[in-house]
C-alpha positions as protocol buffer text, in pm:
chain_id: "A"
residue {
  index: 1
  type: MET
  ca { x: 1127 y: -3310 z: 4399 }
}
residue {
  index: 2
  type: SER
  ca { x: 756 y: -3226 z: 4416 }
}
residue {
  index: 3
  type: ILE
  ca { x: 496 y: -3457 z: 4266 }
}
residue {
  index: 4
  type: GLU
  ca { x: 400 y: -3179 z: 4022 }
}
residue {
  index: 5
  type: ARG
  ca { x: 760 y: -3149 z: 3904 }
}
residue {
  index: 6
  type: LYS
  ca { x: 782 y: -3525 z: 3861 }
}
residue {
  index: 7
  type: LEU
  ca { x: 460 y: -3529 z: 3662 }
}
residue {
  index: 8
  type: THR
  ca { x: 590 y: -3254 z: 3436 }
}
residue {
  index: 9
  type: GLU
  ca { x: 919 y: -3429 z: 3370 }
}
residue {
  index: 10
  type: ALA
  ca { x: 758 y: -3769 z: 3317 }
}
residue {
  index: 11
  type: PHE
  ca { x: 511 y: -3612 z: 3077 }
}
residue {
  index: 12
  type: LYS
  ca { x: 790 y: -3449 z: 2877 }
}
residue {
  index: 13
  type: ARG
  ca { x: 980 y: -3780 z: 2855 }
}
residue {
  index: 14
  type: ASP
  ca { x: 681 y: -3970 z: 2726 }
}
residue {
  index: 15
  type: GLN
  ca { x: 525 y: -3701 z: 2510 }
}
residue {
  index: 16
  type: ALA
  ca { x: 734 y: -3775 z: 2202 }
}
residue {
  index: 17
  type: GLU
  ca { x: 630 y: -4139 z: 2205 }
}
residue {
  index: 18
  type: LEU
  ca { x: 257 y: -4078 z: 2240 }
}
residue {
  index: 19
  type: GLN
  ca { x: 64 y: -4037 z: 1917 }
}
residue {
  index: 20
  type: CYS
  ca { x: -161 y: -3764 z: 2052 }
}
residue {
  index: 21
  type: PRO
  ca { x: -249 y: -3424 z: 1906 }
}
residue {
  index: 22
  type: PRO
  ca { x: -94 y: -3120 z: 2077 }
}
residue {
  index: 23
  type: SER
  ca { x: -436 y: -3007 z: 2197 }
}
residue {
  index: 24
  type: LEU
  ca { x: -459 y: -3297 z: 2440 }
}
residue {
  index: 25
  type: ASP
  ca { x: -477 y: -3173 z: 2787 }
}
residue {
  index: 26
  type: GLU
  ca { x: -566 y: -3428 z: 3048 }
}
residue {
  index: 27
  type: ARG
  ca { x: -490 y: -3782 z: 3156 }
}
residue {
  index: 28
  type: ILE
  ca { x: -555 y: -4009 z: 3443 }
}
residue {
  index: 29
  type: MET
  ca { x: -420 y: -4246 z: 3691 }
}
residue {
  index: 30
  type: ALA
  ca { x: -186 y: -4538 z: 3679 }
}
residue {
  index: 31
  type: ASP
  ca { x: -330 y: -4844 z: 3537 }
}
residue {
  index: 32
  type: TYR
  ca { x: -635 y: -4632 z: 3483 }
}
residue {
  index: 33
  type: GLY
  ca { x: -741 y: -4557 z: 3130 }
}
residue {
  index: 34
  type: ARG
  ca { x: -1072 y: -4415 z: 3021 }
}
residue {
  index: 35
  type: MET
  ca { x: -1319 y: -4253 z: 2800 }
}
residue {
  index: 36
  type: ALA
  ca { x: -1687 y: -4207 z: 2874 }
}
residue {
  index: 37
  type: MET
  ca { x: -1858 y: -4224 z: 2538 }
}
residue {
  index: 38
  type: ASP
  ca { x: -2124 y: -3967 z: 2448 }
}
residue {
  index: 39
  type: GLY
  ca { x: -2481 y: -4073 z: 2385 }
}
residue {
  index: 40
  type: ARG
  ca { x: -2472 y: -4036 z: 2011 }
}
residue {
  index: 41
  type: ARG
  ca { x: -2526 y: -4336 z: 1786 }
}
residue {
  index: 42
  type: ASN
  ca { x: -2196 y: -4296 z: 1604 }
}
residue {
  index: 43
  type: LYS
  ca { x: -2033 y: -4636 z: 1573 }
}
residue {
  index: 44
  type: HIS
  ca { x: -1753 y: -4673 z: 1826 }
}
residue {
  index: 45
  type: MET
  ca { x: -1525 y: -4843 z: 1575 }
}
residue {
  index: 46
  type: LYS
  ca { x: -1558 y: -4540 z: 1347 }
}
residue {
  index: 47
  type: ASN
  ca { x: -1553 y: -4272 z: 1614 }
}
residue {
  index: 48
  type: LYS
  ca { x: -1254 y: -4040 z: 1562 }
}
residue {
  index: 49
  type: ARG
  ca { x: -1321 y: -3748 z: 1790 }
}
residue {
  index: 50
  type: GLY
  ca { x: -1085 y: -3487 z: 1922 }
}
residue {
  index: 51
  type: LEU
  ca { x: -917 y: -3576 z: 2248 }
}
residue {
  index: 52
  type: SER
  ca { x: -866 y: -3390 z: 2573 }
}
residue {
  index: 53
  type: ARG
  ca { x: -578 y: -3399 z: 2815 }
}
residue {
  index: 54
  type: VAL
  ca { x: -725 y: -3694 z: 2994 }
}
residue {
  index: 55
  type: ALA
  ca { x: -560 y: -3907 z: 2725 }
}
residue {
  index: 56
  type: ILE
  ca { x: -208 y: -3816 z: 2815 }
}
residue {
  index: 57
  type: ILE
  ca { x: -143 y: -3852 z: 3180 }
}
residue {
  index: 58
  type: ALA
  ca { x: -290 y: -4193 z: 3250 }
}
residue {
  index: 59
  type: ALA
  ca { x: 51 y: -4347 z: 3221 }
}
residue {
  index: 60
  type: VAL
  ca { x: 235 y: -4096 z: 3429 }
}
residue {
  index: 61
  type: ILE
  ca { x: 110 y: -4124 z: 3784 }
}
residue {
  index: 62
  type: ALA
  ca { x: 184 y: -4489 z: 3841 }
}
residue {
  index: 63
  type: VAL
  ca { x: 516 y: -4444 z: 3666 }
}
residue {
  index: 64
  type: LEU
  ca { x: 625 y: -4209 z: 3940 }
}
residue {
  index: 65
  type: SER
  ca { x: 547 y: -4453 z: 4213 }
}
residue {
  index: 66
  type: GLY
  ca { x: 789 y: -4724 z: 4115 }
}
residue {
  index: 67
  type: PHE
  ca { x: 1085 y: -4560 z: 3948 }
}
residue {
  index: 68
  type: GLY
  ca { x: 1405 y: -4512 z: 4140 }
}
residue {
  index: 69
  type: TYR
  ca { x: 1303 y: -4691 z: 4458 }
}
residue {
  index: 70
  type: ALA
  ca { x: 1460 y: -5006 z: 4600 }
}
residue {
  index: 71
  type: GLY
  ca { x: 1258 y: -5322 z: 4607 }
}
residue {
  index: 72
  type: THR
  ca { x: 1085 y: -5272 z: 4272 }
}
residue {
  index: 73
  type: GLN
  ca { x: 1060 y: -5582 z: 4051 }
}
residue {
  index: 74
  type: LEU
  ca { x: 922 y: -5607 z: 3699 }
}
residue {
  index: 75
  type: LEU
  ca { x: 645 y: -5867 z: 3673 }
}
residue {
  index: 76
  type: PHE
  ca { x: 572 y: -5824 z: 3303 }
}
residue {
  index: 77
  type: SER
  ca { x: 558 y: -5582 z: 3015 }
}
residue {
  index: 78
  type: ASP
  ca { x: 364 y: -5610 z: 2693 }
}
residue {
  index: 79
  type: SER
  ca { x: 241 y: -5399 z: 2404 }
}
residue {
  index: 80
  type: LEU
  ca { x: 16 y: -5427 z: 2104 }
}
residue {
  index: 81
  type: GLY
  ca { x: -103 y: -5159 z: 1866 }
}
residue {
  index: 82
  type: LYS
  ca { x: -198 y: -4850 z: 2064 }
}
residue {
  index: 83
  type: TYR
  ca { x: -149 y: -4999 z: 2411 }
}
residue {
  index: 84
  type: SER
  ca { x: 149 y: -5087 z: 2626 }
}
residue {
  index: 85
  type: ILE
  ca { x: 166 y: -5190 z: 2990 }
}
residue {
  index: 86
  type: ARG
  ca { x: 435 y: -5256 z: 3245 }
}
residue {
  index: 87
  type: MET
  ca { x: 347 y: -5401 z: 3584 }
}
residue {
  index: 88
  type: GLN
  ca { x: 588 y: -5388 z: 3876 }
}
residue {
  index: 89
  type: SER
  ca { x: 576 y: -5497 z: 4237 }
}
residue {
  index: 90
  type: ASN
  ca { x: 729 y: -5296 z: 4519 }
}
residue {
  index: 91
  type: GLU
  ca { x: 831 y: -5426 z: 4861 }
}
residue {
  index: 92
  type: ALA
  ca { x: 718 y: -5104 z: 5030 }
}
residue {
  index: 93
  type: LEU
  ca { x: 360 y: -5175 z: 4928 }
}
residue {
  index: 94
  type: THR
  ca { x: 337 y: -5469 z: 5166 }
}
residue {
  index: 95
  type: ILE
  ca { x: 40 y: -5401 z: 5393 }
}
residue {
  index: 96
  type: SER
  ca { x: -24 y: -5567 z: 5726 }
}
residue {
  index: 97
  type: PRO
  ca { x: -354 y: -5757 z: 5760 }
}
residue {
  index: 98
  type: GLU
  ca { x: -482 y: -5500 z: 6007 }
}
residue {
  index: 99
  type: VAL
  ca { x: -401 y: -5204 z: 5782 }
}
residue {
  index: 100
  type: LEU
  ca { x: -543 y: -5385 z: 5479 }
}
residue {
  index: 101
  type: ASP
  ca { x: -872 y: -5451 z: 5657 }
}
residue {
  index: 102
  type: HIS
  ca { x: -892 y: -5089 z: 5771 }
}
residue {
  index: 103
  type: ALA
  ca { x: -811 y: -4952 z: 5425 }
}
residue {
  index: 104
  type: ARG
  ca { x: -1068 y: -5178 z: 5258 }
}
residue {
  index: 105
  type: ALA
  ca { x: -1334 y: -5074 z: 5509 }
}
residue {
  index: 106
  type: SER
  ca { x: -1250 y: -4707 z: 5454 }
}
residue {
  index: 107
  type: LEU
  ca { x: -1281 y: -4736 z: 5077 }
}
residue {
  index: 108
  type: LYS
  ca { x: -1608 y: -4925 z: 5112 }
}
residue {
  index: 109
  type: ALA
  ca { x: -1744 y: -4652 z: 5341 }
}
residue {
  index: 110
  type: VAL
  ca { x: -1654 y: -4385 z: 5086 }
}
residue {
  index: 111
  type: GLN
  ca { x: -1804 y: -4590 z: 4804 }
}
residue {
  index: 112
  type: ASP
  ca { x: -2130 y: -4625 z: 4996 }
}
residue {
  index: 113
  type: GLU
  ca { x: -2155 y: -4245 z: 5014 }
}
residue {
  index: 114
  type: LEU
  ca { x: -2108 y: -4194 z: 4640 }
}
residue {
  index: 115
  type: ALA
  ca { x: -2395 y: -4154 z: 4398 }
}
residue {
  index: 116
  type: PRO
  ca { x: -2400 y: -4415 z: 4121 }
}
residue {
  index: 117
  type: GLY
  ca { x: -2166 y: -4320 z: 3840 }
}
residue {
  index: 118
  type: THR
  ca { x: -1945 y: -4091 z: 4048 }
}
residue {
  index: 119
  type: THR
  ca { x: -1580 y: -4127 z: 4147 }
}
residue {
  index: 120
  type: ALA
  ca { x: -1377 y: -4001 z: 4442 }
}
residue {
  index: 121
  type: VAL
  ca { x: -1009 y: -3953 z: 4520 }
}
residue {
  index: 122
  type: VAL
  ca { x: -927 y: -4103 z: 4859 }
}
residue {
  index: 123
  type: TYR
  ca { x: -630 y: -4037 z: 5086 }
}
residue {
  index: 124
  type: LEU
  ca { x: -530 y: -4338 z: 5295 }
}
residue {
  index: 125
  type: PRO
  ca { x: -202 y: -4244 z: 5465 }
}
residue {
  index: 126
  type: GLU
  ca { x: -163 y: -4588 z: 5624 }
}
residue {
  index: 127
  type: VAL
  ca { x: -128 y: -4754 z: 5283 }
}
residue {
  index: 128
  type: PHE
  ca { x: 184 y: -4551 z: 5202 }
}
residue {
  index: 129
  type: SER
  ca { x: 332 y: -4538 z: 5552 }
}
residue {
  index: 130
  type: GLU
  ca { x: 639 y: -4740 z: 5448 }
}
residue {
  index: 131
  type: TYR
  ca { x: 654 y: -4618 z: 5089 }
}
residue {
  index: 132
  type: ARG
  ca { x: 932 y: -4373 z: 5006 }
}
residue {
  index: 133
  type: GLY
  ca { x: 765 y: -4228 z: 4698 }
}
residue {
  index: 134
  type: ALA
  ca { x: 505 y: -3954 z: 4704 }
}
residue {
  index: 135
  type: PRO
  ca { x: 164 y: -4092 z: 4816 }
}
residue {
  index: 136
  type: LEU
  ca { x: -55 y: -4160 z: 4517 }
}
residue {
  index: 137
  type: PRO
  ca { x: -424 y: -4085 z: 4485 }
}
residue {
  index: 138
  type: ILE
  ca { x: -644 y: -4390 z: 4532 }
}
residue {
  index: 139
  type: GLY
  ca { x: -966 y: -4380 z: 4339 }
}
residue {
  index: 140
  type: VAL
  ca { x: -1296 y: -4544 z: 4424 }
}
residue {
  index: 141
  type: THR
  ca { x: -1603 y: -4544 z: 4204 }
}
residue {
  index: 142
  type: SER
  ca { x: -1967 y: -4635 z: 4244 }
}
residue {
  index: 143
  type: PRO
  ca { x: -2050 y: -4796 z: 3909 }
}
residue {
  index: 144
  type: ASP
  ca { x: -2391 y: -4712 z: 3768 }
}
residue {
  index: 145
  type: TRP
  ca { x: -2491 y: -5072 z: 3701 }
}
residue {
  index: 146
  type: ILE
  ca { x: -2744 y: -5125 z: 3424 }
}
residue {
  index: 147
  type: ALA
  ca { x: -2940 y: -5427 z: 3542 }
}
residue {
  index: 148
  type: GLY
  ca { x: -3057 y: -5693 z: 3299 }
}
residue {
  index: 149
  type: ALA
  ca { x: -2886 y: -5851 z: 3001 }
}
residue {
  index: 150
  type: LEU
  ca { x: -3128 y: -5699 z: 2748 }
}
residue {
  index: 151
  type: GLU
  ca { x: -3091 y: -5350 z: 2893 }
}
residue {
  index: 152
  type: TRP
  ca { x: -2711 y: -5373 z: 2896 }
}
residue {
  index: 153
  type: ARG
  ca { x: -2698 y: -5504 z: 2539 }
}
residue {
  index: 154
  type: ALA
  ca { x: -2916 y: -5210 z: 2431 }
}
residue {
  index: 155
  type: VAL
  ca { x: -2664 y: -4967 z: 2583 }
}
residue {
  index: 156
  type: LEU
  ca { x: -2375 y: -5142 z: 2406 }
}
residue {
  index: 157
  type: GLU
  ca { x: -2564 y: -5122 z: 2077 }
}
residue {
  index: 158
  type: GLU
  ca { x: -2632 y: -4752 z: 2133 }
}
residue {
  index: 159
  type: LYS
  ca { x: -2263 y: -4693 z: 2198 }
}
residue {
  index: 160
  type: GLY
  ca { x: -2174 y: -4876 z: 1877 }
}
residue {
  index: 161
  type: VAL
  ca { x: -1982 y: -5153 z: 2053 }
}
residue {
  index: 162
  type: THR
  ca { x: -1962 y: -5457 z: 1827 }
}
residue {
  index: 163
  type: GLU
  ca { x: -1781 y: -5704 z: 2053 }
}
residue {
  index: 164
  type: THR
  ca { x: -1943 y: -6041 z: 2120 }
}
residue {
  index: 165
  type: LEU
  ca { x: -2093 y: -6076 z: 2467 }
}
residue {
  index: 166
  type: PRO
  ca { x: -2198 y: -6428 z: 2574 }
}
residue {
  index: 167
  type: ASP
  ca { x: -2515 y: -6492 z: 2773 }
}
residue {
  index: 168
  type: SER
  ca { x: -2334 y: -6715 z: 3023 }
}
residue {
  index: 169
  type: LEU
  ca { x: -1993 y: -6842 z: 3130 }
}
residue {
  index: 170
  type: LEU
  ca { x: -1854 y: -7173 z: 3256 }
}
residue {
  index: 171
  type: GLY
  ca { x: -2119 y: -7386 z: 3094 }
}
residue {
  index: 172
  type: GLY
  ca { x: -2407 y: -7172 z: 3214 }
}
residue {
  index: 173
  type: ALA
  ca { x: -2296 y: -7159 z: 3578 }
}
residue {
  index: 174
  type: TYR
  ca { x: -2260 y: -6780 z: 3557 }
}
residue {
  index: 175
  type: THR
  ca { x: -2523 y: -6571 z: 3377 }
}
residue {
  index: 176
  type: LEU
  ca { x: -2506 y: -6213 z: 3253 }
}
residue {
  index: 177
  type: LYS
  ca { x: -2672 y: -5985 z: 3509 }
}
residue {
  index: 178
  type: ALA
  ca { x: -2565 y: -5624 z: 3450 }
}
residue {
  index: 179
  type: GLY
  ca { x: -2316 y: -5390 z: 3290 }
}
residue {
  index: 180
  type: SER
  ca { x: -2144 y: -5058 z: 3350 }
}
residue {
  index: 181
  type: LEU
  ca { x: -1947 y: -4796 z: 3161 }
}
residue {
  index: 182
  type: LYS
  ca { x: -1696 y: -4808 z: 3446 }
}
residue {
  index: 183
  type: SER
  ca { x: -1485 y: -5078 z: 3608 }
}
residue {
  index: 184
  type: PRO
  ca { x: -1488 y: -5143 z: 3984 }
}
residue {
  index: 185
  type: PHE
  ca { x: -1120 y: -5241 z: 3969 }
}
residue {
  index: 186
  type: HIS
  ca { x: -972 y: -4995 z: 3717 }
}
residue {
  index: 187
  type: VAL
  ca { x: -1077 y: -4664 z: 3869 }
}
residue {
  index: 188
  type: LEU
  ca { x: -1038 y: -4361 z: 3645 }
}
residue {
  index: 189
  type: MET
  ca { x: -976 y: -4018 z: 3791 }
}
residue {
  index: 190
  type: GLY
  ca { x: -949 y: -3673 z: 3640 }
}
residue {
  index: 191
  type: LEU
  ca { x: -637 y: -3460 z: 3622 }
}
residue {
  index: 192
  type: ASP
  ca { x: -762 y: -3276 z: 3931 }
}
residue {
  index: 193
  type: ALA
  ca { x: -682 y: -3587 z: 4137 }
}
residue {
  index: 194
  type: MET
  ca { x: -334 y: -3463 z: 4231 }
}
residue {
  index: 195
  type: ASP
  ca { x: -470 y: -3126 z: 4343 }
}
residue {
  index: 196
  type: ARG
  ca { x: -736 y: -3299 z: 4552 }
}
residue {
  index: 197
  type: MET
  ca { x: -468 y: -3528 z: 4695 }
}
residue {
  index: 198
  type: ASN
  ca { x: -250 y: -3234 z: 4800 }
}
residue {
  index: 199
  type: GLU
  ca { x: -551 y: -3070 z: 4965 }
}
residue {
  index: 200
  type: MET
  ca { x: -621 y: -3384 z: 5167 }
}
residue {
  index: 201
  type: ILE
  ca { x: -258 y: -3428 z: 5270 }
}
residue {
  index: 202
  type: ALA
  ca { x: -253 y: -3068 z: 5396 }
}
residue {
  index: 203
  type: GLU
  ca { x: -580 y: -3121 z: 5582 }
}
residue {
  index: 204
  type: HIS
  ca { x: -453 y: -3444 z: 5739 }
}
residue {
  index: 205
  type: ASN
  ca { x: -129 y: -3279 z: 5851 }
}
residue {
  index: 206
  type: ALA
  ca { x: -316 y: -2981 z: 5995 }
}
residue {
  index: 207
  type: THR
  ca { x: -581 y: -3173 z: 6186 }
}
residue {
  index: 208
  type: ASN
  ca { x: -411 y: -3509 z: 6244 }
}
residue {
  index: 209
  type: GLY
  ca { x: -760 y: -3648 z: 6208 }
}
residue {
  index: 210
  type: GLU
  ca { x: -862 y: -4010 z: 6174 }
}
residue {
  index: 211
  type: GLY
  ca { x: -1067 y: -4175 z: 5904 }
}
residue {
  index: 212
  type: PRO
  ca { x: -1040 y: -4148 z: 5528 }
}
residue {
  index: 213
  type: LEU
  ca { x: -1037 y: -3817 z: 5347 }
}
residue {
  index: 214
  type: TRP
  ca { x: -1193 y: -3798 z: 5004 }
}
residue {
  index: 215
  type: ARG
  ca { x: -1291 y: -3557 z: 4728 }
}
residue {
  index: 216
  type: LEU
  ca { x: -1506 y: -3603 z: 4421 }
}
residue {
  index: 217
  type: THR
  ca { x: -1319 y: -3608 z: 4091 }
}
residue {
  index: 218
  type: GLU
  ca { x: -1465 y: -3561 z: 3746 }
}
residue {
  index: 219
  type: PRO
  ca { x: -1291 y: -3758 z: 3471 }
}
residue {
  index: 220
  type: SER
  ca { x: -1302 y: -3601 z: 3128 }
}
residue {
  index: 221
  type: SER
  ca { x: -1595 y: -3702 z: 2909 }
}
residue {
  index: 222
  type: GLU
  ca { x: -1363 y: -3748 z: 2613 }
}
residue {
  index: 223
  type: GLY
  ca { x: -1051 y: -3952 z: 2557 }
}
residue {
  index: 224
  type: PRO
  ca { x: -904 y: -4238 z: 2357 }
}
residue {
  index: 225
  type: GLU
  ca { x: -1016 y: -4516 z: 2593 }
}
residue {
  index: 226
  type: SER
  ca { x: -1351 y: -4655 z: 2700 }
}
residue {
  index: 227
  type: TYR
  ca { x: -1438 y: -4930 z: 2947 }
}
residue {
  index: 228
  type: TYR
  ca { x: -1737 y: -5165 z: 2925 }
}
residue {
  index: 229
  type: THR
  ca { x: -1777 y: -5404 z: 3218 }
}
residue {
  index: 230
  type: SER
  ca { x: -2021 y: -5696 z: 3222 }
}
residue {
  index: 231
  type: VAL
  ca { x: -2086 y: -5885 z: 3545 }
}
residue {
  index: 232
  type: TYR
  ca { x: -2188 y: -6252 z: 3555 }
}
residue {
  index: 233
  type: ARG
  ca { x: -2315 y: -6424 z: 3871 }
}
residue {
  index: 234
  type: ASP
  ca { x: -2378 y: -6780 z: 3982 }
}
residue {
  index: 235
  type: VAL
  ca { x: -2652 y: -6912 z: 4214 }
}
residue {
  index: 236
  type: ASN
  ca { x: -2443 y: -6810 z: 4516 }
}
residue {
  index: 237
  type: ASP
  ca { x: -2405 y: -6453 z: 4381 }
}
residue {
  index: 238
  type: GLU
  ca { x: -2034 y: -6505 z: 4316 }
}
residue {
  index: 239
  type: ALA
  ca { x: -1925 y: -6266 z: 4040 }
}
residue {
  index: 240
  type: LEU
  ca { x: -1710 y: -6283 z: 3729 }
}
residue {
  index: 241
  type: TYR
  ca { x: -1629 y: -5955 z: 3556 }
}
residue {
  index: 242
  type: TYR
  ca { x: -1555 y: -5929 z: 3184 }
}
residue {
  index: 243
  type: THR
  ca { x: -1426 y: -5587 z: 3075 }
}
residue {
  index: 244
  type: TRP
  ca { x: -1342 y: -5448 z: 2733 }
}
residue {
  index: 245
  type: GLN
  ca { x: -1092 y: -5165 z: 2737 }
}
residue {
  index: 246
  type: ILE
  ca { x: -1120 y: -5019 z: 2387 }
}
residue {
  index: 247
  type: ILE
  ca { x: -846 y: -4781 z: 2272 }
}
residue {
  index: 248
  type: SER
  ca { x: -863 y: -4560 z: 1965 }
}
residue {
  index: 249
  type: ASP
  ca { x: -689 y: -4255 z: 1821 }
}
residue {
  index: 250
  type: ALA
  ca { x: -394 y: -4231 z: 2064 }
}
residue {
  index: 251
  type: SER
  ca { x: -128 y: -4449 z: 2221 }
}
residue {
  index: 252
  type: ILE
  ca { x: -171 y: -4542 z: 2586 }
}
residue {
  index: 253
  type: LYS
  ca { x: 119 y: -4636 z: 2814 }
}
residue {
  index: 254
  type: THR
  ca { x: 26 y: -4781 z: 3152 }
}
residue {
  index: 255
  type: GLU
  ca { x: 259 y: -4831 z: 3448 }
}
residue {
  index: 256
  type: ALA
  ca { x: 101 y: -5037 z: 3724 }
}
residue {
  index: 257
  type: LEU
  ca { x: 223 y: -5106 z: 4077 }
}
residue {
  index: 258
  type: THR
  ca { x: 123 y: -5396 z: 4298 }
}
residue {
  index: 259
  type: SER
  ca { x: 227 y: -5562 z: 4622 }
}
residue {
  index: 260
  type: PRO
  ca { x: 530 y: -5797 z: 4625 }
}
residue {
  index: 261
  type: SER
  ca { x: 305 y: -6091 z: 4712 }
}
residue {
  index: 262
  type: THR
  ca { x: 126 y: -6068 z: 4378 }
}
residue {
  index: 263
  type: VAL
  ca { x: 151 y: -6391 z: 4179 }
}
residue {
  index: 264
  type: TYR
  ca { x: 214 y: -6361 z: 3806 }
}
residue {
  index: 265
  type: GLU
  ca { x: 212 y: -6612 z: 3522 }
}
residue {
  index: 266
  type: GLU
  ca { x: 224 y: -6570 z: 3145 }
}
residue {
  index: 267
  type: LEU
  ca { x: -35 y: -6780 z: 2963 }
}
residue {
  index: 268
  type: ASP
  ca { x: -101 y: -6893 z: 2607 }
}
residue {
  index: 269
  type: LEU
  ca { x: -471 y: -6864 z: 2526 }
}
residue {
  index: 270
  type: ASP
  ca { x: -513 y: -7027 z: 2186 }
}
residue {
  index: 271
  type: GLY
  ca { x: -228 y: -6822 z: 2042 }
}
residue {
  index: 272
  type: TYR
  ca { x: -294 y: -6505 z: 2241 }
}
residue {
  index: 273
  type: LYS
  ca { x: -32 y: -6404 z: 2497 }
}
residue {
  index: 274
  type: ALA
  ca { x: -217 y: -6348 z: 2823 }
}
residue {
  index: 275
  type: HIS
  ca { x: -118 y: -6233 z: 3172 }
}
residue {
  index: 276
  type: TYR
  ca { x: -253 y: -6384 z: 3492 }
}
residue {
  index: 277
  type: THR
  ca { x: -218 y: -6201 z: 3825 }
}
residue {
  index: 278
  type: GLN
  ca { x: -338 y: -6282 z: 4174 }
}
residue {
  index: 279
  type: ASN
  ca { x: -319 y: -6003 z: 4429 }
}
residue {
  index: 280
  type: ASP
  ca { x: -397 y: -6101 z: 4789 }
}
residue {
  index: 281
  type: GLN
  ca { x: -377 y: -5739 z: 4910 }
}
residue {
  index: 282
  type: SER
  ca { x: -648 y: -5590 z: 4692 }
}
residue {
  index: 283
  type: LEU
  ca { x: -819 y: -5277 z: 4821 }
}
residue {
  index: 284
  type: PHE
  ca { x: -1128 y: -5338 z: 4610 }
}
residue {
  index: 285
  type: GLY
  ca { x: -1392 y: -5608 z: 4580 }
}
residue {
  index: 286
  type: GLU
  ca { x: -1569 y: -5859 z: 4799 }
}
residue {
  index: 287
  type: SER
  ca { x: -1244 y: -6007 z: 4931 }
}
residue {
  index: 288
  type: ASN
  ca { x: -881 y: -5902 z: 4950 }
}
residue {
  index: 289
  type: VAL
  ca { x: -803 y: -6151 z: 4671 }
}
residue {
  index: 290
  type: LEU
  ca { x: -834 y: -6013 z: 4318 }
}
residue {
  index: 291
  type: GLN
  ca { x: -742 y: -6235 z: 4024 }
}
residue {
  index: 292
  type: GLY
  ca { x: -736 y: -6134 z: 3663 }
}
residue {
  index: 293
  type: ILE
  ca { x: -639 y: -6246 z: 3315 }
}
residue {
  index: 294
  type: MET
  ca { x: -575 y: -5986 z: 3046 }
}
residue {
  index: 295
  type: TRP
  ca { x: -496 y: -6019 z: 2677 }
}
residue {
  index: 296
  type: MET
  ca { x: -500 y: -5786 z: 2377 }
}
residue {
  index: 297
  type: GLU
  ca { x: -612 y: -5787 z: 2017 }
}
residue {
  index: 298
  type: GLU
  ca { x: -630 y: -5537 z: 1732 }
}
residue {
  index: 299
  type: LYS
  ca { x: -950 y: -5480 z: 1541 }
}
residue {
  index: 300
  type: GLU
  ca { x: -1029 y: -5220 z: 1275 }
}
residue {
  index: 301
  type: GLY
  ca { x: -754 y: -4986 z: 1384 }
}
residue {
  index: 302
  type: GLU
  ca { x: -834 y: -5011 z: 1754 }
}
residue {
  index: 303
  type: THR
  ca { x: -670 y: -5203 z: 2036 }
}
residue {
  index: 304
  type: ILE
  ca { x: -898 y: -5403 z: 2262 }
}
residue {
  index: 305
  type: VAL
  ca { x: -768 y: -5510 z: 2602 }
}
residue {
  index: 306
  type: HIS
  ca { x: -975 y: -5793 z: 2752 }
}
residue {
  index: 307
  type: HIS
  ca { x: -995 y: -5835 z: 3132 }
}
residue {
  index: 308
  type: VAL
  ca { x: -1151 y: -6138 z: 3302 }
}
residue {
  index: 309
  type: GLU
  ca { x: -1151 y: -6079 z: 3679 }
}
residue {
  index: 310
  type: SER
  ca { x: -1285 y: -6221 z: 4003 }
}
residue {
  index: 311
  type: ASP
  ca { x: -1292 y: -6080 z: 4356 }
}
residue {
  index: 312
  type: SER
  ca { x: -1396 y: -6414 z: 4507 }
}
residue {
  index: 313
  type: ALA
  ca { x: -1145 y: -6578 z: 4740 }
}
residue {
  index: 314
  type: SER
  ca { x: -1270 y: -6921 z: 4629 }
}
residue {
  index: 315
  type: MET
  ca { x: -1219 y: -6864 z: 4256 }
}
residue {
  index: 316
  type: THR
  ca { x: -939 y: -7074 z: 4105 }
}
residue {
  index: 317
  type: LYS
  ca { x: -692 y: -6985 z: 3834 }
}
residue {
  index: 318
  type: GLU
  ca { x: -806 y: -7285 z: 3632 }
}
residue {
  index: 319
  type: ARG
  ca { x: -1166 y: -7161 z: 3619 }
}
residue {
  index: 320
  type: LEU
  ca { x: -1054 y: -6814 z: 3515 }
}
residue {
  index: 321
  type: VAL
  ca { x: -840 y: -6966 z: 3240 }
}
residue {
  index: 322
  type: GLU
  ca { x: -1141 y: -7167 z: 3123 }
}
residue {
  index: 323
  type: VAL
  ca { x: -1349 y: -6850 z: 3108 }
}
residue {
  index: 324
  type: ALA
  ca { x: -1082 y: -6657 z: 2921 }
}
residue {
  index: 325
  type: SER
  ca { x: -1033 y: -6942 z: 2672 }
}
residue {
  index: 326
  type: SER
  ca { x: -1407 y: -6954 z: 2602 }
}
residue {
  index: 327
  type: LEU
  ca { x: -1403 y: -6584 z: 2509 }
}
residue {
  index: 328
  type: GLN
  ca { x: -1142 y: -6619 z: 2234 }
}
């Protein structure tokens, strides 16, 4: 069955459960949700705009990757308000150290070519060499970092974001340095990503060339989700990322895939159910180790998904838990 046929059928199965108007026409990738807010001063908490298709397909692409294949194991599932997530591991996504290093270098090379604020779809055939599902688009973005705490707070105020953003973390060891309307770890792609992927697969098969293939993708400027990422750094330039994923107007269902070596633990953060993951085969970040803690809350009719993440190999789970607890 073609990937387009699978997308169509998965969309039809989920459509009845999604509280989205029939005019919606776009969605995005896997664990990727999104909405780039416009520049108007309308308060985000009160913003009830029309939605485009980008709101519907975000759940679908990762769903296809895991269903029906041996070696898939559920790590966790959770839902609150307008958001639900299911994360699975798959044995076929085990990557050798050599392939992992090559894939990370390829993505970094593509990222270095991107203008700030742009996103590309990348085809890395080696990542899916053992995977029996259809190869999925891998997205990489070059966040347009807004340097300076004051400048970033001004942008958040302009966007109408009312969440509390601390000046520092871990007792002042990490200070707020910059922010972005994108996330370096939750890359959002437009609906054209599958078309671009098919083009690159055809080109790879025709030329048998080496090196990564990539195409620019343009996510929709409207949708029910928005990401706001703040980066904190210590004296050694080690980073902690705190992201708000704010969801309004429509229900979002995310299906995420990860390697079988990913460590998972459910946490209790002062009454909030939280999810800790440690992936030692991450394609993004300063190291191949990406750790994160996520939890959810509802506020004024919206669902806010909090992400505290680190791409430092020396970061400990205990320090991440301390950070997450301080943000309650």
